[in-house]
Amino acid sequence: MASKGGVRPAGTDGSDFQSRTVIEERYRLGARAKTRLRYLILAHYLQQVAVAATVAYQYRKAATQGRDPSLVFATMASPWLLLWMASSIASMSGYLSLARNRISYLIIYIWGTVILGVLPLFVGLAEFCFLQKEKEKDIKVFFDIPWSLVQMFICVIGSALQMAGFLTAKNLRDFWIVKSKPKSQ
């Protein structure tokens, strides 16, 4: 230990640092995983806010132009998109699990990410790839970009975020579970 302006303790020349306590590697990896998961959940929420703002903007724009806003909402809010928006509940569970290492909340986040996050986005991507939509009925959003193209970007970026969050949470769960070693006889 360092002495404040005093003499070095007798019997040491400062080379005894190797006997000091070292943080185990799994704790370092766990801390990095917590930080990464926190950022992934934040990015997930930012993407959901952007999607909700886009739908709300188009809804309001249709109302001011005299069009039926319910038709715009029905066109833009696909069932898979609404189900994916519900994944924010699972993300909240994942965020709450980080404060006190609550593994039960983290498991809810893992399952919620798969069921409410990844699966709806894969359905949306399949809808975009395999179901041909009529081009003239496609709603144009910001800068005349078709809504179907925006949905494709939502699916690709959302899937990447959800999968990264799932894998990080799975690794974090493994760090939190203390495995008992068998005693040697």
CSV table of C-alpha atoms in Angstrom, one decimal:
chain,number,residue,atom,x,y,z
A,1,MET,CA,0.0,0.0,0.0
A,2,ALA,CA,1.2,3.5,-0.7
A,3,SER,CA,2.3,5.6,2.2
A,4,LYS,CA,1.5,9.3,2.0
A,5,GLY,CA,4.8,11.0,1.8
A,6,GLY,CA,6.3,8.7,4.3
A,7,VAL,CA,9.0,6.1,4.1
A,8,ARG,CA,8.4,2.8,2.2
A,9,PRO,CA,7.5,0.0,4.6
A,10,ALA,CA,10.4,-2.2,5.7
A,11,GLY,CA,10.9,-5.4,3.8
A,12,THR,CA,9.6,-4.3,0.4
A,13,ASP,CA,11.2,-2.7,-2.6
A,14,GLY,CA,8.0,-2.2,-4.6
A,15,SER,CA,8.3,-5.4,-6.6
A,16,ASP,CA,5.6,-7.2,-4.6
A,17,PHE,CA,2.8,-6.2,-6.9
A,18,GLN,CA,2.3,-9.7,-8.3
A,19,SER,CA,0.8,-10.9,-5.0
A,20,ARG,CA,-2.0,-8.3,-5.1
A,21,THR,CA,-5.6,-9.3,-5.9
A,22,VAL,CA,-6.4,-9.5,-9.6
A,23,ILE,CA,-9.9,-9.2,-10.9
A,24,GLU,CA,-11.0,-12.5,-12.5
A,25,GLU,CA,-11.5,-12.3,-16.3
A,26,ARG,CA,-15.2,-13.3,-16.2
A,27,TYR,CA,-16.0,-10.3,-14.1
A,28,ARG,CA,-14.4,-8.0,-16.6
A,29,LEU,CA,-16.2,-9.7,-19.5
A,30,GLY,CA,-19.5,-9.4,-17.5
A,31,ALA,CA,-19.0,-5.7,-17.0
A,32,ARG,CA,-18.3,-5.2,-20.7
A,33,ALA,CA,-21.4,-7.3,-21.6
A,34,LYS,CA,-23.5,-5.2,-19.3
A,35,THR,CA,-22.3,-2.0,-20.9
A,36,ARG,CA,-22.8,-3.3,-24.4
A,37,LEU,CA,-26.3,-4.6,-23.6
A,38,ARG,CA,-27.2,-1.2,-22.1
A,39,TYR,CA,-26.2,0.5,-25.4
A,40,LEU,CA,-28.1,-2.1,-27.5
A,41,ILE,CA,-31.3,-1.6,-25.5
A,42,LEU,CA,-30.9,2.2,-26.0
A,43,ALA,CA,-30.4,1.8,-29.7
A,44,HIS,CA,-33.5,-0.5,-29.8
A,45,TYR,CA,-35.6,2.2,-28.1
A,46,LEU,CA,-34.3,4.9,-30.4
A,47,GLN,CA,-35.2,2.9,-33.4
A,48,GLN,CA,-38.7,2.3,-32.0
A,49,VAL,CA,-39.2,6.0,-31.3
A,50,ALA,CA,-38.1,6.8,-34.9
A,51,VAL,CA,-40.7,4.3,-36.3
A,52,ALA,CA,-43.5,5.6,-34.1
A,53,ALA,CA,-42.6,9.2,-35.0
A,54,THR,CA,-42.7,8.2,-38.7
A,55,VAL,CA,-46.1,6.6,-38.4
A,56,ALA,CA,-47.5,9.5,-36.4
A,57,TYR,CA,-46.1,12.0,-38.9
A,58,GLN,CA,-47.8,10.2,-41.8
A,59,TYR,CA,-51.0,9.9,-39.8
A,60,ARG,CA,-51.1,13.6,-39.1
A,61,LYS,CA,-50.1,14.5,-42.7
A,62,ALA,CA,-53.0,12.5,-44.0
A,63,ALA,CA,-55.4,14.1,-41.6
A,64,THR,CA,-54.3,17.6,-42.7
A,65,GLN,CA,-54.6,16.8,-46.4
A,66,GLY,CA,-58.2,15.5,-46.0
A,67,ARG,CA,-57.4,11.8,-46.5
A,68,ASP,CA,-58.7,9.2,-44.2
A,69,PRO,CA,-56.0,8.7,-41.5
A,70,SER,CA,-57.2,5.3,-40.5
A,71,LEU,CA,-56.3,4.0,-44.0
A,72,VAL,CA,-52.8,5.4,-43.6
A,73,PHE,CA,-52.4,3.8,-40.2
A,74,ALA,CA,-53.7,0.5,-41.6
A,75,THR,CA,-51.3,0.6,-44.5
A,76,MET,CA,-48.2,1.5,-42.4
A,77,ALA,CA,-48.8,-0.4,-39.2
A,78,SER,CA,-48.5,-4.1,-40.2
A,79,PRO,CA,-49.2,-6.7,-37.6
A,80,TRP,CA,-45.5,-7.7,-37.4
A,81,LEU,CA,-44.6,-4.1,-36.8
A,82,LEU,CA,-47.1,-3.7,-34.0
A,83,LEU,CA,-45.8,-6.9,-32.4
A,84,TRP,CA,-42.2,-5.7,-32.8
A,85,MET,CA,-43.2,-2.5,-31.0
A,86,ALA,CA,-44.3,-4.6,-28.1
A,87,SER,CA,-40.7,-5.8,-27.7
A,88,SER,CA,-40.0,-2.6,-25.8
A,89,ILE,CA,-41.6,-4.4,-22.7
A,90,ALA,CA,-39.0,-7.1,-22.9
A,91,SER,CA,-36.3,-4.5,-23.4
A,92,MET,CA,-37.4,-2.7,-20.2
A,93,SER,CA,-37.1,-6.0,-18.4
A,94,GLY,CA,-33.5,-6.4,-19.7
A,95,TYR,CA,-32.6,-2.8,-18.7
A,96,LEU,CA,-34.0,-3.4,-15.2
A,97,SER,CA,-32.0,-6.6,-14.9
A,98,LEU,CA,-28.7,-4.7,-15.3
A,99,ALA,CA,-28.9,-2.7,-12.1
A,100,ARG,CA,-28.7,-5.5,-9.6
A,101,ASN,CA,-27.8,-8.5,-11.8
A,102,ARG,CA,-31.3,-9.9,-11.7
A,103,ILE,CA,-31.1,-13.1,-13.8
A,104,SER,CA,-34.9,-13.7,-13.8
A,105,TYR,CA,-35.4,-10.3,-15.6
A,106,LEU,CA,-32.6,-11.1,-18.0
A,107,ILE,CA,-34.2,-14.4,-18.9
A,108,ILE,CA,-37.5,-12.5,-19.6
A,109,TYR,CA,-35.5,-10.2,-21.9
A,110,ILE,CA,-33.9,-13.1,-23.7
A,111,TRP,CA,-37.2,-14.8,-24.4
A,112,GLY,CA,-39.0,-11.6,-25.2
A,113,THR,CA,-36.3,-10.6,-27.6
A,114,VAL,CA,-36.8,-13.9,-29.5
A,115,ILE,CA,-40.6,-13.9,-29.5
A,116,LEU,CA,-41.4,-10.2,-29.7
A,117,GLY,CA,-38.3,-8.9,-31.4
A,118,VAL,CA,-36.6,-11.3,-33.8
A,119,LEU,CA,-39.6,-13.4,-35.1
A,120,PRO,CA,-41.7,-10.4,-36.1
A,121,LEU,CA,-38.8,-8.8,-37.9
A,122,PHE,CA,-38.1,-12.0,-39.8
A,123,VAL,CA,-41.8,-12.1,-40.8
A,124,GLY,CA,-41.6,-8.5,-41.9
A,125,LEU,CA,-38.5,-9.2,-44.0
A,126,ALA,CA,-40.2,-12.2,-45.6
A,127,GLU,CA,-43.2,-10.0,-46.3
A,128,PHE,CA,-41.0,-7.5,-48.0
A,129,CYS,CA,-39.0,-10.0,-50.0
A,130,PHE,CA,-41.7,-12.5,-51.1
A,131,LEU,CA,-45.0,-10.5,-51.2
A,132,GLN,CA,-45.1,-8.1,-54.1
A,133,LYS,CA,-46.9,-4.9,-53.2
A,134,GLU,CA,-48.5,-2.6,-55.7
A,135,LYS,CA,-46.1,0.3,-56.3
A,136,GLU,CA,-48.7,3.0,-56.8
A,137,LYS,CA,-50.3,2.3,-53.4
A,138,ASP,CA,-47.0,2.5,-51.6
A,139,ILE,CA,-47.0,5.5,-49.2
A,140,LYS,CA,-44.1,7.9,-49.6
A,141,VAL,CA,-42.4,9.0,-46.4
A,142,PHE,CA,-39.6,11.4,-45.8
A,143,PHE,CA,-37.9,12.6,-49.1
A,144,ASP,CA,-40.2,10.4,-51.2
A,145,ILE,CA,-38.8,7.2,-49.9
A,146,PRO,CA,-41.3,4.3,-50.2
A,147,TRP,CA,-42.6,3.0,-46.9
A,148,SER,CA,-41.8,-0.6,-48.0
A,149,LEU,CA,-38.2,0.3,-48.3
A,150,VAL,CA,-38.3,1.9,-44.8
A,151,GLN,CA,-39.8,-1.3,-43.5
A,152,MET,CA,-37.0,-3.3,-45.0
A,153,PHE,CA,-34.4,-1.1,-43.2
A,154,ILE,CA,-36.4,-1.4,-40.0
A,155,CYS,CA,-36.2,-5.2,-40.4
A,156,VAL,CA,-32.5,-5.4,-41.2
A,157,ILE,CA,-31.3,-2.9,-38.6
A,158,GLY,CA,-33.8,-4.2,-36.0
A,159,SER,CA,-32.8,-7.8,-36.6
A,160,ALA,CA,-29.1,-6.9,-36.2
A,161,LEU,CA,-29.9,-5.0,-32.9
A,162,GLN,CA,-32.1,-7.8,-31.6
A,163,MET,CA,-29.7,-10.6,-32.4
A,164,ALA,CA,-26.8,-8.7,-30.9
A,165,GLY,CA,-28.9,-8.0,-27.8
A,166,PHE,CA,-29.9,-11.7,-27.5
A,167,LEU,CA,-26.3,-12.9,-27.8
A,168,THR,CA,-25.0,-10.4,-25.4
A,169,ALA,CA,-27.7,-11.2,-22.8
A,170,LYS,CA,-27.1,-14.9,-23.3
A,171,ASN,CA,-23.4,-14.4,-22.6
A,172,LEU,CA,-24.2,-12.1,-19.6
A,173,ARG,CA,-26.5,-14.8,-18.2
A,174,ASP,CA,-23.7,-17.3,-18.5
A,175,PHE,CA,-21.4,-14.9,-16.6
A,176,TRP,CA,-23.9,-14.5,-13.8
A,177,ILE,CA,-24.5,-18.2,-13.3
A,178,VAL,CA,-21.9,-19.5,-11.0
A,179,LYS,CA,-21.1,-23.0,-11.9
A,180,SER,CA,-20.0,-25.2,-9.1
A,181,LYS,CA,-16.8,-27.2,-9.7
A,182,PRO,CA,-16.8,-30.8,-8.7
A,183,LYS,CA,-14.6,-31.5,-5.6
A,184,SER,CA,-11.6,-33.7,-6.3
A,185,GLN,CA,-11.3,-36.7,-4.0
